[in-house]
Amino acid sequence: MKMAIVPFMARARALSVYAFALGAGLLAAWAAREHIQARVREIEREAEVVMVERLVAAEDLPAGTRLQAGHLAVRDIPLPWVPSGTLEPEAADRAIGAILANDVGQGDPLLDVQLMQEGASPPLSELLPAGRRAVTLPADEINAASGILRAGDVIDLYVSFAHRGQQLTAPLLQGVRVLAAGGGPDAAPSVTLDTAPQDAIKLIAARQTGALTAMLRHRGDAAVPGPSASGDLAALMGLENPDASARRAVQILYGDRVDAEGARDLDGAAAGLAAAEGP
């Protein structure tokens, strides 16, 4: 009996060694796996960037634009890159109806300091880009009701004037941005336009000589810039001015000969007549 138990115990000890080695190996593999996964999670956590939603401009918005729902969009922005004063989507109701104090590019976040509520308006010099000129016209001079035009609108200006006995209407300026429109209780309605310096000269000359008409255009339409011009309306419209020194041709008779040039002076004509009447 004892002889049979000894080999069994030897085999059991051998199996237990194998089982222990297998268990230790499995435990080591599990521990290594957990360590690797924990390290991966730590690296992912360090690389993870928190995103937040903010209101941005859905399109390029010039200063003076009265914000509408179509002007706004929601964009995810990394938290470290979010400027202070940005607006959350819940603030859309407050943004709609406000007026932009400066230009905002498409996709740029809207800032609280950029919004002006009704009744607040910045100096026009802040709305006017560098190198531009603001020209203010009475609304009745451009045949436009100031209640229709709003700051940020884009208009085309046409001029009607008399030239060589004919009434002409031609485009004067195209794609002109309205900086401000309206008037106080005791002031006549007016419209302030954003123009280039040479276009301001055109506008002043047209006011003095002709009648202006404004036509509202879609803000997305491409503006067609007009050529620069001097202060003479006919010249800036591309119309030829008659030469003041030019005289109507006059046929001059030299005896039995007719000279068609008609540009000679009286001394020359007298000399010609004297020669024709000579002996």
Backbone as a ProteinNet text record, in pm:
[ID]
protein_1_A
[PRIMARY]
MKMAIVPFMARARALSVYAFALGAGLLAAWAAREHIQARVREIEREAEVVMVERLVAAEDLPAGTRLQAGHLAVRDIPLPWVPSGTLEPEAADRAIGAILANDVGQGDPLLDVQLMQEGASPPLSELLPAGRRAVTLPADEINAASGILRAGDVIDLYVSFAHRGQQLTAPLLQGVRVLAAGGGPDAAPSVTLDTAPQDAIKLIAARQTGALTAMLRHRGDAAVPGPSASGDLAALMGLENPDASARRAVQILYGDRVDAEGARDLDGAAAGLAAAEGP
[TERTIARY]
83	0	86.4	187.4	277.6	351.8	385.1	457.5	372	241.5	151.2	130.9	138.2	112.9	231.4	352	472.2	474.6	453.7	452.4	340.3	226.4	114.2	150.8	216	256.5	360.8	449.9	551.7	486.5	388.7	320.1	240.7	179.5	101.3	190.8	311	401.8	444.9	469.9	510	397.4	274.4	160.3	137.3	158.4	138.6	241	363.3	465.2	424.5	376.7	331.4	212.8	120.3	2.4	41.9	136.6	181.3	249.8	333.7	402.5	302.6	200.9	99.2	21.3	-17	-90	-7.7	121.5	208.1	221.9	231	241.2	116.1	-1.5	-127.2	-140.7	-101.2	-109.8	-17.5	102.8	196.2	142.5	82.8	25.9	-88.4	-174.5	-287.1	-236.5	-134.2	-79.5	-16.1	55	116.2	9.2	-97.2	-206.8	-272.1	-298.4	-360.5	-269.1	-139.9	-46.6	-44.5	-42.5	-40.6	-169	-284.1	-411.2	-421.2	-372.1	-374.5	-286.3	-172.2	-83.2	-146.1	-212.2	-280.5	-389.3	-468.2	-573.8	-515.1	-403	-339.6	-291.2	-230.6	-183.2	-300.6	-408.1	-525.9	-586.9	-586.5	-642	-557.5	-425.6	-338.7	-354.6	-378.4	-391.7	-532.4	-627.3	-766.4	-784.3	-853.1	-881.5	-1031	-1063.9	-1204.6	-1258.6	-1371.5	-1435.1	-1558.3	-1579.7	-1698.5	-1767.1	-1897.9	-1976.4	-1984.1	-1962.3	-1969.8	-2039.6	-2100.8	-2163.6	-2056	-2065.5	-1972	-2052	-1983.3	-2047.2	-2061.1	-2181.8	-2205.3	-2151.8	-2123.3	-2069.2	-1991.5	-1923.8	-1853.5	-1956	-1942.8	-2038.9	-1967.1	-2004.3	-1941	-1994.4	-1919.2	-1964	-2094.1	-2181.2	-2311.1	-2420.7	-2386.9	-2487.9	-2579.2	-2709.1	-2805	-2819.4	-2779.6	-2772.4	-2911	-2919.2	-3037.8	-2998.1	-3099.6	-3071.2	-2981.8	-2999.6	-2918.4	-2773.1	-2741.8	-2603.1	-2523.2	-2591.4	-2526	-2509.9	-2406	-2382.3	-2315.3	-2318.7	-2257.5	-2136.8	-2026.7	-1902.6	-1834.8	-1776.5	-1697.5	-1556.7	-1513.9	-1382.8	-1307	-1178.5	-1100.6	-1100.3	-1122.4	-1134.5	-1013.4	-889.3	-775.5	-772.8	-842.9	-839.2	-959.2	-1047.4	-1168.4	-1134.1	-1157.8	-1130.6	-1230.4	-1191.4	-1283.5	-1393.1	-1512.3	-1623.8	-1700.6	-1670.1	-1745.9	-1886	-1974.7	-2115.1	-2148.6	-2217.7	-2266	-2392	-2428.3	-2548.6	-2674	-2679.8	-2797.7	-2812.7	-2706.1	-2711	-2754.7	-2802.9	-2842.9	-2955.6	-3050.1	-3161.2	-3111.1	-3007.3	-2952.2	-2875.2	-2814	-2735.9	-2824.8	-2936.9	-3026	-3086.1	-3074.1	-3123.5	-3017.2	-2902.8	-2793.7	-2719.8	-2644.3	-2569.3	-2420.8	-2350.6	-2207.2	-2129.6	-2037.6	-1954.8	-1834.5	-1796.4	-1683.5	-1702.6	-1618.4	-1629.3	-1598.4	-1671.6	-1648.5	-1639.7	-1529.3	-1511.8	-1589.5	-1613.7	-1686.4	-1612.5	-1685.3	-1627.7	-1563.8	-1550.4	-1491.3	-1594.2	-1551.6	-1646.6	-1700.6	-1826.1	-1886.3	-1853.5	-1811.2	-1776.4	-1884.2	-1901.4	-2003.2	-1975.5	-1847.7	-1814.3	-1841.5	-1863.4	-1891.8	-2038.9	-2123.6	-2267.9	-2314.7	-2389.3	-2451.1	-2602.5	-2669.8	-2814.7	-2872.1	-3001.8	-3070.1	-3045.2	-3011.5	-2988.3	-2842.1	-2758.8	-2615.4	-2545.1	-2459.8	-2388	-2246.3	-2147.5	-2009.2	-1980.6	-1871.4	-1833.4	-1815.8	-1856.4	-1843.8	-1698.8	-1606.1	-1465.4	-1423.8	-1492.1	-1460.4	-1519.8	-1628.3	-1690	-1622.7	-1546.1	-1487.9	-1349.6	-1327.6	-1194	-1092.4	-966.7	-859.6	-856.7	-834.7	-828.1	-962.1	-1070	-1204.3	-1257.4	-1367.5	-1428.9	-1578.3	-1631.7	-1775.4	-1840.3	-1942	-2014.5	-2159.9	-2211.1	-2349.4	-2434.6	-2547.6	-2640	-2778.2	-2854.2	-2996	-3067	-3156.4	-3222.7	-3301.2	-3359.3	-3439.2	-3352.8	-3222.2	-3134.3	-3106.7	-3118.9	-3093.1	-3221.8	-3336.2	-3466.2	-3479.4	-3434.3	-3441.4	-3497.7	-3594.4	-3650.6	-3553.7	-3515.6	-3417.2	-3470.2	-3602.5	-3656.7	-3634.5	-3609	-3584.5	-3438.8	-3349.3	-3206.6	-3162.7	-3077.1	-3021	-2869.3	-2804.7	-2658.9	-2616	-2519.4	-2473.3	-2531.7	-2638	-2694.2	-2595	-2614	-2530.4	-2621	-2584.1	-2668.1	-2586.3	-2658.6	-2602.1	-2657.2	-2573.5	-2614.8	-2614.8	-2725.3	-2739.4	-2758.4	-2712.1	-2723.4	-2797.7	-2890	-2963	-2923.1	-2886.3	-2839.2	-2859	-2852	-2865.2	-2726.9	-2715.2	-2588	-2615.6	-2567.4	-2586.3	-2733.8	-2814.7	-2956	-3036.5	-2977.5	-3048.2	-3041.9	-3148.2	-3151.6	-3097.2	-2992.1	-2926.6	-2932.3	-2938.4	-2927.2	-2821	-2726.3	-2614.4	-2571.7	-2510.1	-2459.2	-2344.8	-2348.7	-2244.8	-2149.6	-2201.9	-2123.2	-2200.2	-2128.6	-2192.1	-2130.5	-2215.4	-2166.1	-2122.8	-2197.1	-2162.2	-2226	-2146.7	-2197.6	-2254.9	-2370	-2435.1	-2378	-2318.8	-2265	-2372.7	-2460.1	-2565.9	-2680.7	-2800.7	-2920.2	-3020.6	-3093.5	-3195.4	-3181.8	-3250.5	-3247	-3317.5	-3282.4	-3344.1	-3480.7	-3549	-3682.2	-3680.3	-3573.5	-3565.3	-3470.3	-3425.2	-3328.8	-3386.8	-3351.7	-3398.9	-3330.5	-3401.1	-3338.4	-3215.9	-3113.9	-2989.6	-2933.9	-2842	-2775.2	-2625.4	-2546.8	-2401.1	-2341.3	-2257	-2203.2	-2052.8	-2005.7	-1862.9	-1808.9	-1721.5	-1671.7	-1520.2	-1463.7	-1322.1	-1306.6	-1187.7	-1170.6	-1210.8	-1173	-1207.4	-1357.3	-1422.1	-1567.2	-1638.9	-1579.3	-1639	-1640.3	-1535.5	-1533	-1644.9	-1662.8	-1773.4	-1906.7	-1925.1	-2052.8	-2079.5	-1977.1	-1994.1	-2028.1	-1957.6	-1985.3	-2125.7	-2169	-2302.7	-2410.7	-2389	-2487.6	-2506.2	-2397.7	-2404.1	-2466.8	-2459.6	-2500.8	-2625.3	-2645.9	-2756.1	-2838.2	-2930.3	-3016.5	-2973.9	-2964.3	-2917.3	-3034.1	-3016.9	-3114.9	-3040.3	-3086.4	-3024.2	-3108.2	-3041.7	-3107.3	-3044.1	-3126.6	-3077.6	-3039.2	-2925.9	-2880.8	-2852.8	-2848.7	-2817.4	-2673.2	-2650.7	-2517.3	-2415.6	-2461.1	-2367.4	-2328.9	-2398.2	-2363.2	-2225.7	-2148.2	-2014	-2025.4	-1952.4	-1954.2	-1865.5	-1912.1	-1834.4	-1773	-1643.1	-1582.9	-1581.1	-1609.1	-1605.7	-1469.6	-1436.5	-1307	-1303	-1183.8	-1169.4	-1188	-1229	-1260.6	-1234.8	-1237	-1221.1	-1355.8	-1361.3	-1485.2	-1582.5	-1551.9	-1644.2	-1735.7	-1867.6	-1961.9	-1959.4	-1959.8	-1959	-1832.6	-1719.2	-1594.4	-1596.1	-1646.2	-1645.6	-1745.1	-1847.3	-1941.5	-1890.2	-1770.2	-1713.5	-1768.4	-1826.5	-1882.3	-1782.1	-1770.3	-1675.6	-1726.1	-1639.4	-1673.8	-1633.8	-1719.1	-1680.2	-1564	-1472.7	-1357.1	-1400.6	-1373.4	-1418	-1350.2	-1231.8	-1158.6	-1200.7	-1276.8	-1317.3	-1429.4	-1422.9	-1526.6	-1593.3	-1717.5	-1788.5	-1718.8	-1702	-1634.5	-1715.3	-1647.2	-1710.5	-1643.9	-1724.6	-1669.9	-1626.6	-1505	-1450.7	-1429.5	-1479.8	-1470.3	-1344.3	-1265.3	-1147.4	-1169.7	-1233	-1264.3	-1359.5	-1313.9	-1398.1	-1363.1	-1288	-1244.3	-1301.9	-1346.6	-1402.3	-1302.8	-1263.6	-1174.8	-1260	-1252.9	-1338.2	-1278.2	-1156.6	-1095.5	-1168.3	-1202.1	-1283.5	-1217.4	-1088.8	-1023.3	-922.6	-924.8	-827.9	-877.7	-786.2	-825.5	-856.4	-906.7	-949.8	-832.5	-717.1	-600.4	-564.1	-567.6	-537.2	-640.1	-767.4	-872.4	-854.6	-821.4	-802	-684.6	-578.6	-462.6	-497.6	-577.7	-618.3	-703.8	-796.2	-881.5	-799.7	-701.7	-617.7	-540.4	-491.8	-417	-506.6	-632.8	-724.7	-766.3	-769.6	-813.6	-697.7	-577.7	-460.8	-462.1	-373.3	-368.4	-325.1
-119.9	0	124.8	125.1	239.1	256.2	145.6	153.1	219.9	206.1	266.4	414.6	455.5	596.3	683.7	633.7	714.8	769.6	685.6	742.8	845.4	825.8	920.6	1055.9	1053	1177.7	1251.2	1173.4	1236.7	1305.7	1237	1299.7	1422.1	1414.4	1527.6	1648.3	1622.3	1735.2	1797.7	1713	1766	1848.7	1797.5	1871.1	2002.9	1999.9	2123.9	2229.7	2184.6	2280.8	2342.6	2256.8	2307.9	2403	2365.2	2449.6	2583.9	2580.3	2706.1	2795.3	2733.2	2810.8	2870.4	2789.6	2840	2955.2	2938.1	3044.9	3171.3	3153.6	3271.3	3341.6	3262.5	3323.1	3399.7	3338.1	3406.9	3535.1	3526.5	3646	3756.5	3718	3817.7	3879.6	3795.9	3848.6	3944.9	3906.3	3994.9	4127.4	4118.6	4240.8	4330.4	4268.4	4347.2	4413.4	4337	4392.4	4510.9	4495.6	4604.6	4726.9	4700.8	4813.5	4886.9	4811.4	4874.2	4952.2	4893.3	4962.6	5088.7	5078.8	5197.3	5307.7	5269.2	5368.8	5430.4	5346.8	5398.2	5497.2	5461.8	5553.7	5684.6	5675.3	5796.4	5885.1	5822.8	5900.9	5964	5886.6	5941.2	6055.9	6041.2	6146.6	6273.2	6256	6372.7	6439.8	6359	6415.1	6463.8	6429.1	6467	6617.7	6683.4	6826.4	6844.3	6918.3	6943.9	7044.1	7010.4	7096.8	7161.4	7287.2	7358.9	7421.9	7440.2	7500.6	7651.7	7724	7869.4	7921.2	8039.5	8104.2	8167.7	8143.6	8202.7	8265.9	8343	8405.6	8303	8290.7	8196	8247.1	8376.1	8437.8	8561.9	8622.5	8747.8	8856	8917.5	9018.2	9151	9254	9384.9	9455.5	9551.5	9632.6	9702.8	9713.1	9774.7	9677	9548.7	9448.6	9422.5	9421.8	9381.7	9229.8	9161.5	9015.7	8953.1	8851.4	8769.1	8623.5	8537.5	8396.6	8335.5	8377.4	8322.2	8364	8465.7	8510.8	8428	8343.8	8273.4	8125.4	8065.9	7922	7877.5	7746.4	7688.3	7606	7623.8	7554.9	7503.2	7382.7	7326.7	7385.9	7440.4	7505.1	7444	7409.3	7358.1	7458.8	7408.6	7496.2	7588.1	7538.7	7630.9	7745.9	7731.7	7833.8	7928	7909.8	7992.2	8129.3	8237.8	8371.5	8404.3	8491.8	8535	8621.6	8608.8	8688.9	8627.8	8501.6	8436.9	8401	8375.2	8350.8	8203.2	8147.9	8011	8007.3	7889.6	7881.7	7932.6	7920.3	7967.8	8119.5	8189.9	8336.6	8386.3	8296.2	8337.3	8439.6	8423.1	8518.8	8659.3	8668.7	8800.2	8858.6	8771.4	8820	8865.4	8795.8	8831.7	8969.6	9055.8	9192.2	9291.7	9242.5	9333.2	9379.1	9486	9544.2	9521.7	9476.5	9450.9	9582.2	9590.4	9710.8	9706.3	9588.4	9577	9454.9	9442.6	9331	9198.9	9093.1	8957.8	8865	8790.4	8699	8570	8501.4	8374.7	8274.6	8214	8115.6	8172.5	8304.6	8366.1	8372.2	8349.9	8356.1	8497.7	8505.1	8633.4	8666.2	8787.7	8832.2	8925	8920.4	9003.5	9152.2	9189.9	9331.7	9379.8	9286.9	9325.8	9357.8	9327.1	9343.2	9473	9548.5	9670.8	9655.8	9687.2	9680	9806.9	9803.8	9917	10044.4	10148.5	10277.3	10305.5	10203.1	10224.3	10220	10313.7	10317.8	10367.9	10303.8	10347.9	10466.5	10536.3	10642.1	10585.1	10664.7	10617.6	10588.8	10658.7	10634.6	10492	10428.3	10289.6	10192.9	10233.3	10147.9	10162.2	10269	10299.5	10236.9	10149.1	10091.4	10199.2	10168	10262.1	10286.9	10412.2	10448.1	10473.6	10467	10489.7	10624.4	10667.9	10794.8	10773.8	10841.6	10836.4	10961.6	10941.4	11051.5	11042.5	11149.5	11152.8	11233.6	11174.1	11238.1	11242.5	11349	11346.4	11234.7	11164.8	11050.2	11091.7	11213.5	11253.8	11285.6	11306.9	11333.6	11209	11093	10969.5	10891	10958	10896	10762.5	10758.3	10635	10668.1	10590.4	10609.2	10552.7	10634.9	10589.6	10474.4	10459.9	10349	10214.7	10215.5	10090.8	10049.1	10144	10112.7	10092.9	9994.6	9966.3	9966.4	9988	9977.8	9837.3	9830.1	9702.2	9667.7	9739	9715.5	9758.8	9705.6	9740.4	9796.4	9910.6	9976	10009.1	10029.3	10085.7	10226.5	10317.9	10456.6	10488.1	10547.6	10591.9	10742.7	10807.4	10952.2	10985.7	11080.2	11131.8	11277.6	11314.7	11450.7	11484.8	11614.3	11663.4	11675.2	11626.2	11632.8	11656.9	11772.6	11809.8	11806	11860	11871.1	11744.4	11639.4	11513.9	11477.1	11411.2	11360.5	11217.9	11195.3	11064.7	11008.3	10876.8	10805.9	10698.3	10695.5	10602.1	10558.9	10439.6	10396.1	10485.1	10522.6	10607.9	10525.9	10461.1	10376.2	10247.5	10137.8	10008.4	9940.5	9868.3	9794.9	9884.8	9992.9	10086.8	10039.2	10030.6	9983.3	10098.8	10075.2	10175.1	10163.3	10271.2	10272.1	10303	10394.8	10434.9	10491.7	10479.3	10532.3	10570.3	10676.7	10719.7	10866.6	10909.4	11049.7	11067.4	11172.7	11200.7	11264.3	11288.1	11348.9	11486.1	11562	11697.6	11706.9	11593.7	11594.2	11519.8	11566.9	11501.1	11365.8	11266.6	11135	11147.5	11072.1	11076.3	10935.7	10921.9	10794.6	10821.9	10746.3	10760.4	10640.8	10669.2	10565.7	10550.9	10428	10395.6	10397.5	10492.6	10507.4	10519.1	10492.6	10521.3	10671.1	10728.1	10872.5	10919.2	10843.6	10886.8	10875.3	10777.4	10766.2	10879.1	10928.1	11042.7	11164.9	11182.2	11293	11276.9	11155.4	11128.5	11168.9	11127.7	11150.1	11298.9	11373.2	11517.1	11585	11546.8	11605.6	11571.2	11448.1	11406.7	11480.8	11505.8	11580.2	11721.2	11782.5	11920.4	11933.3	11827.3	11837	11756.8	11644.1	11556.9	11512.7	11420.9	11363.6	11219.5	11181.1	11048.3	10956.7	10829.3	10726.3	10606.3	10553.7	10436.9	10313.4	10203.1	10074.1	9973.1	9908.6	9809.3	9682	9625.9	9501.6	9397.9	9271.6	9163.7	9176.8	9154.5	9172.8	9077.6	8962.1	8865.7	8892.9	8987.6	9018.7	9082.7	9043.1	9099.7	9242.5	9332	9472.7	9492.1	9574.5	9607.6	9744.2	9752.8	9883.7	9970	10096.5	10190.3	10256.7	10313.1	10379.9	10508.2	10546.1	10672.7	10786	10902.7	11012.4	11143.9	11250.7	11384.8	11436.3	11563.8	11619.7	11661.9	11646	11683.5	11566.8	11587.2	11476.4	11412.6	11493.8	11436.5	11355.1	11403.7	11329.7	11200.1	11204.1	11082.2	10979.8	11023.7	10929.5	10875.7	10921.6	10871.4	10941	11060.5	11134.2	11238.4	11256.8	11352.9	11492.6	11580.8	11721.6	11793.5	11877.6	11952.6	12045.2	12059.3	12145.9	12290.5	12366.4	12505	12586	12545.1	12622.5	12589.9	12479.8	12439.7	12529.4	12571.6	12655	12579.2	12618.2	12556.4	12594.6	12497.2	12524.1	12621.9	12719.3	12820.9	12817.1	12809	12811.5	12953.2	12968	13097.9	13098.7	13201.1	13213.1	13289.9	13235.5	13301.6	13316.7	13423.6	13440.9	13333.3	13248.7	13138.3	13007.4	13011.4	12890	12887.1	12768.2	12749.7	12671.3	12726.7	12655.5	12588	12455.1	12379.7	12366.4	12415.4	12398.1	12479.3	12603.8	12685.5	12719.2	12704.8	12730.9	12844.1	12918.5	13026.1	13152	13233.8	13358.9	13463.4	13579.1	13682.7	13741.7	13750	13803.8	13716.9	13585.9	13495.8	13507.4	13520.6	13533.7	13662.2	13772.2	13899.5	13890.9	13825.7	13811.2	13730.9	13626.1	13544.3	13622.4	13703	13782.9	13885.8	13944.9	14043.5	13980.1	13858.9	13790.4	13755.9	13717.6	13679.5	13799.9	13920.6	14040.2	14117.2	14067	14137.4	14143.8	14228.4	14241.5	14112.2
0	0	0	86.6	93	-37.1	-102.4	-229	-335.3	-333.2	-432.1	-405.7	-280.7	-246.3	-284.3	-275	-300.4	-442.2	-546.4	-683.1	-700.2	-638.9	-651.7	-592.1	-477.7	-413.9	-498.3	-559.5	-644.3	-763.2	-823.1	-937.3	-893.4	-775.7	-725.1	-700.8	-644.4	-622	-754.4	-854.8	-985.9	-1047.9	-1036.1	-1092.8	-1020.1	-889.1	-813.1	-852.5	-881.1	-926.8	-1059.7	-1151.2	-1280.8	-1265	-1178.6	-1156.7	-1097.5	-1002.7	-942.1	-1045.9	-1130	-1233.3	-1331.6	-1368.4	-1460.5	-1398.8	-1272.2	-1203.5	-1192	-1158.3	-1147.1	-1281.7	-1388.4	-1521.7	-1559.5	-1531.9	-1561.5	-1480.5	-1353	-1268.8	-1320.3	-1362.9	-1416	-1544.5	-1631.6	-1755.7	-1727.5	-1631.7	-1596.7	-1540	-1452.6	-1393.4	-1500.2	-1595.4	-1702.7	-1789.5	-1817.1	-1898.6	-1828.3	-1699.7	-1624.5	-1619.8	-1604.6	-1600.6	-1734.7	-1843.9	-1976.7	-2001.7	-1968.7	-1989.6	-1903.8	-1781.2	-1695.3	-1753.3	-1807.1	-1867.3	-1991.9	-2072.3	-2192.6	-2154.4	-2052.3	-2007.7	-1956	-1888.5	-1837.5	-1951.4	-2053.2	-2168.5	-2242.7	-2262.4	-2329.9	-2250.9	-2118.9	-2035.1	-2044.2	-2051.7	-2064.5	-2200.3	-2305.5	-2440.3	-2470.6	-2389.2	-2416.5	-2398.9	-2497.8	-2493.7	-2471.8	-2372.1	-2342.2	-2443.4	-2507.3	-2605.6	-2543.9	-2578.1	-2531.3	-2651.6	-2641.6	-2749	-2729.1	-2838.4	-2834	-2960.3	-2948.2	-3062.9	-3150.5	-3281.6	-3376.9	-3490.6	-3573.2	-3689	-3800.7	-3855.1	-3963.4	-4096.4	-4105.6	-4226.4	-4184.6	-4280.3	-4250.9	-4219.2	-4102.9	-4057.4	-4038.1	-4114.2	-4095.9	-3973	-3927	-3813.7	-3849.2	-3750.3	-3771.9	-3808	-3825	-3858.9	-3739.6	-3766.8	-3663.2	-3671.3	-3565.6	-3568.4	-3578.2	-3663.6	-3677.4	-3655.6	-3646.6	-3618.4	-3725.8	-3851.6	-3959.7	-3956	-3876.6	-3864.2	-3763.7	-3685.5	-3575.2	-3606.1	-3550.5	-3559.7	-3430.2	-3404.8	-3284.8	-3328.2	-3257.6	-3293.7	-3168.5	-3178.2	-3068.5	-3073	-2961	-2952.4	-2835	-2853.1	-2739.2	-2624.2	-2504.3	-2388.4	-2369.3	-2389.3	-2369.7	-2469.9	-2581.7	-2685.7	-2681.1	-2586.6	-2581.5	-2523.6	-2599.4	-2543.5	-2433	-2346.5	-2241.8	-2303	-2248.5	-2297	-2411.2	-2447.8	-2554.5	-2505.4	-2600.6	-2569.1	-2585.4	-2487.8	-2497.5	-2584	-2637.2	-2720.7	-2650.9	-2518.3	-2445.3	-2452.7	-2491.6	-2499.4	-2636.4	-2722.2	-2857.2	-2853.7	-2760.3	-2752.1	-2721.1	-2643.8	-2611.3	-2729	-2809.4	-2923.2	-3038.4	-3059.9	-3170.8	-3144.7	-3242.9	-3229.7	-3189.5	-3140.1	-3103.2	-3228.4	-3215.7	-3326.8	-3301.8	-3406	-3393	-3389.8	-3295.9	-3284.1	-3376.6	-3424.8	-3516.2	-3604.5	-3707	-3800.9	-3730.9	-3771.8	-3720.7	-3841.3	-3851.5	-3962.9	-3943.6	-4053.5	-4048.3	-3959.5	-3865.4	-3775.4	-3651.2	-3643.5	-3524.1	-3411.3	-3286.9	-3174.8	-3156.2	-3116.7	-3082	-2937.3	-2914.1	-2780	-2726.7	-2597.5	-2534.7	-2556.9	-2560.8	-2577.7	-2719.6	-2814.1	-2951.6	-2974.6	-2878.9	-2896.7	-2833.8	-2911.3	-2861.4	-2871.5	-2765.3	-2765.8	-2827.5	-2853.2	-2915.9	-2836.1	-2907.5	-2843.1	-2817.3	-2816	-2795.4	-2930.1	-2955.3	-3082.3	-3057.9	-3120.7	-3103.5	-3194.7	-3174.9	-3268.9	-3409.4	-3508.9	-3646.5	-3682.4	-3619	-3649.5	-3616.1	-3519.1	-3485.5	-3587.2	-3653	-3753.9	-3889.4	-3908.3	-4038.6	-4050	-4150.1	-4167.8	-4204.8	-4180.9	-4214.4	-4364.7	-4402.6	-4543.5	-4607.7	-4532.9	-4586.6	-4538.2	-4598.3	-4562.7	-4540.4	-4439.7	-4411.7	-4470.2	-4553.6	-4616.2	-4572.3	-4514.4	-4466.7	-4563.6	-4604	-4697.1	-4635.2	-4658.7	-4620.9	-4696.7	-4629.9	-4692.7	-4815.5	-4814.8	-4929.7	-5051.1	-5031.8	-5145.4	-5227.5	-5167.9	-5242.5	-5264	-5245.1	-5270.1	-5198.2	-5073.2	-4994.3	-4857.5	-4814.4	-4681	-4579.2	-4483.4	-4384.8	-4300.8	-4292.3	-4215.4	-4281.3	-4412.7	-4484.5	-4471.2	-4486	-4479.1	-4334.8	-4314.6	-4183	-4192.2	-4079.5	-4076	-4117.3	-4205.5	-4258	-4392.9	-4436.9	-4569.3	-4676.5	-4796	-4910.7	-5019.3	-5075.5	-5175.4	-5299.2	-5410.6	-5532.4	-5548.1	-5592.9	-5613.2	-5761.9	-5807.9	-5945.8	-5946.5	-6052.2	-6064	-6192.7	-6184	-6299.7	-6317.7	-6440.4	-6464.4	-6611.3	-6639.8	-6776.5	-6838.9	-6962.2	-7032.5	-7179.5	-7230.1	-7369.8	-7409.4	-7321.7	-7352.1	-7330.9	-7277.4	-7254.9	-7107.5	-7059.7	-6923	-6922.2	-6844.9	-6839.8	-6698.4	-6688.7	-6560.9	-6576.7	-6485.2	-6496.6	-6357.4	-6345.4	-6214.1	-6168.4	-6042.7	-5984.3	-5898.2	-5793	-5703.7	-5680.4	-5667.7	-5645.8	-5524.4	-5450.5	-5334.2	-5221.2	-5195.1	-5088.5	-4958.4	-4852.1	-4722.6	-4642.3	-4581.9	-4497.7	-4356.7	-4308.2	-4172.4	-4069.6	-4102.4	-4009.4	-4090.2	-4036.4	-4101.7	-3994.7	-4021.7	-3926.6	-3896	-3794.4	-3754.6	-3622	-3552.2	-3423.5	-3439.8	-3328.2	-3334.5	-3400.1	-3379.1	-3432.9	-3551.6	-3602.8	-3713.1	-3832.5	-3951.4	-4072.9	-4088.3	-4143.4	-4164	-4254.3	-4221.1	-4297.9	-4311.6	-4406.2	-4432	-4439.5	-4364.6	-4365.8	-4438.2	-4537.8	-4625.4	-4605.6	-4625	-4618.5	-4760.9	-4792.8	-4929	-4929.6	-5046.4	-5069.1	-5094.2	-5072.5	-5093	-5232.1	-5338	-5473	-5498	-5433.1	-5447.2	-5374.5	-5267	-5198.3	-5289	-5370.7	-5466.5	-5568.4	-5617.9	-5709.6	-5648.5	-5525.5	-5458.7	-5439.7	-5402.3	-5382.7	-5514.6	-5622.1	-5753	-5800.4	-5776.9	-5819.9	-5742.8	-5615	-5535.2	-5588.8	-5634	-5680.3	-5818.2	-5898.3	-6038.2	-6071.1	-6004.1	-6041.5	-5922.1	-5949.6	-5846	-5821	-5693.6	-5655.4	-5622.4	-5654.2	-5619.4	-5563.5	-5450.5	-5387.1	-5414	-5443.3	-5463.3	-5368.5	-5289.7	-5194	-5267.4	-5230.9	-5293.8	-5186.1	-5228.4	-5135	-5090	-4960	-4903.2	-4963.2	-5009.8	-5066.2	-5209.4	-5277.2	-5415.1	-5419.9	-5520	-5534.6	-5583.8	-5518.2	-5558.4	-5680.4	-5772.9	-5891.4	-5870.4	-5843.6	-5816.1	-5940.1	-5922.3	-6033.1	-6041.2	-6155.9	-6170.2	-6091.6	-6047.8	-5977.5	-6076.6	-6025.5	-6115.1	-6047.4	-6128.2	-6074.8	-6028.1	-5993.2	-5942.5	-6049.2	-6178.4	-6284.6	-6314	-6302.6	-6313.3	-6450.8	-6557.8	-6692.1	-6715.8	-6662.9	-6680.2	-6601.7	-6477.4	-6396.9	-6449	-6525	-6584.3	-6717.1	-6760.5	-6884.7	-7007.1	-6988.4	-7101.1	-7146.5	-7278.1	-7331.1	-7308.2	-7261.7	-7249	-7376.9	-7424.6	-7544.5	-7512.5	-7607.9	-7588.4	-7599.9	-7492.5	-7491	-7599.5	-7640.7	-7740.7	-7882.9	-7899.6	-8034.1	-8082.9	-8207.1	-8266.4	-8379.8	-8409.7	-8520.6	-8651.2	-8738.5	-8865.6	-8950.2	-9008.5	-9093.4	-9230	-9331.8	-9466.8	-9500.8	-9548.3	-9586	-9736.8	-9803.1	-9948.1	-9984	-10071.5	-10126.3	-10276.8	-10314.9	-10456.3	-10501.8	-10592.9	-10640.4	-10572.5	-10458.8	-10389.4	-10248.2	-10205.7	-10071.8	-9988.5	-9869.5	-9777.1	-9670.2	-9659	-9565.3	-9427.5	-9405	-9273.4	-9169.1	-9199.7	-9110.4	-8979.5	-8968.3	-8841	-8850.9	-8957.7	-8974.4	-8906.8	-8868.2	-8804.9	-8910.8	-8865.7	-8959	-9035	-8972.3	-9042.2	-9161	-9138.6	-9248.9	-9359.6	-9320.9	-9421.3	-9500.4	-9430.1	-9499.6	-9595	-9552.7	-9640.1	-9763.6	-9744.5	-9858.1	-9955.6	-9903.3	-9989.9	-10066	-9997.1	-10064	-10177.5	-10155.2	-10260.3	-10376.9	-10346.1	-10453	-10535.4	-10475.5	-10545.6	-10607.3	-10593.4	-10645.5	-10796.2	-10859.7	-11005	-11071.4
[MASK]
+++++++++++++++++++++++++++++++++++++++++++++++++++++++++++++++++++++++++++++++++++++++++++++++++++++++++++++++++++++++++++++++++++++++++++++++++++++++++++++++++++++++++++++++++++++++++++++++++++++++++++++++++++++++++++++++++++++++++++++++++++++++++++++++++++++++++++++++++++++++

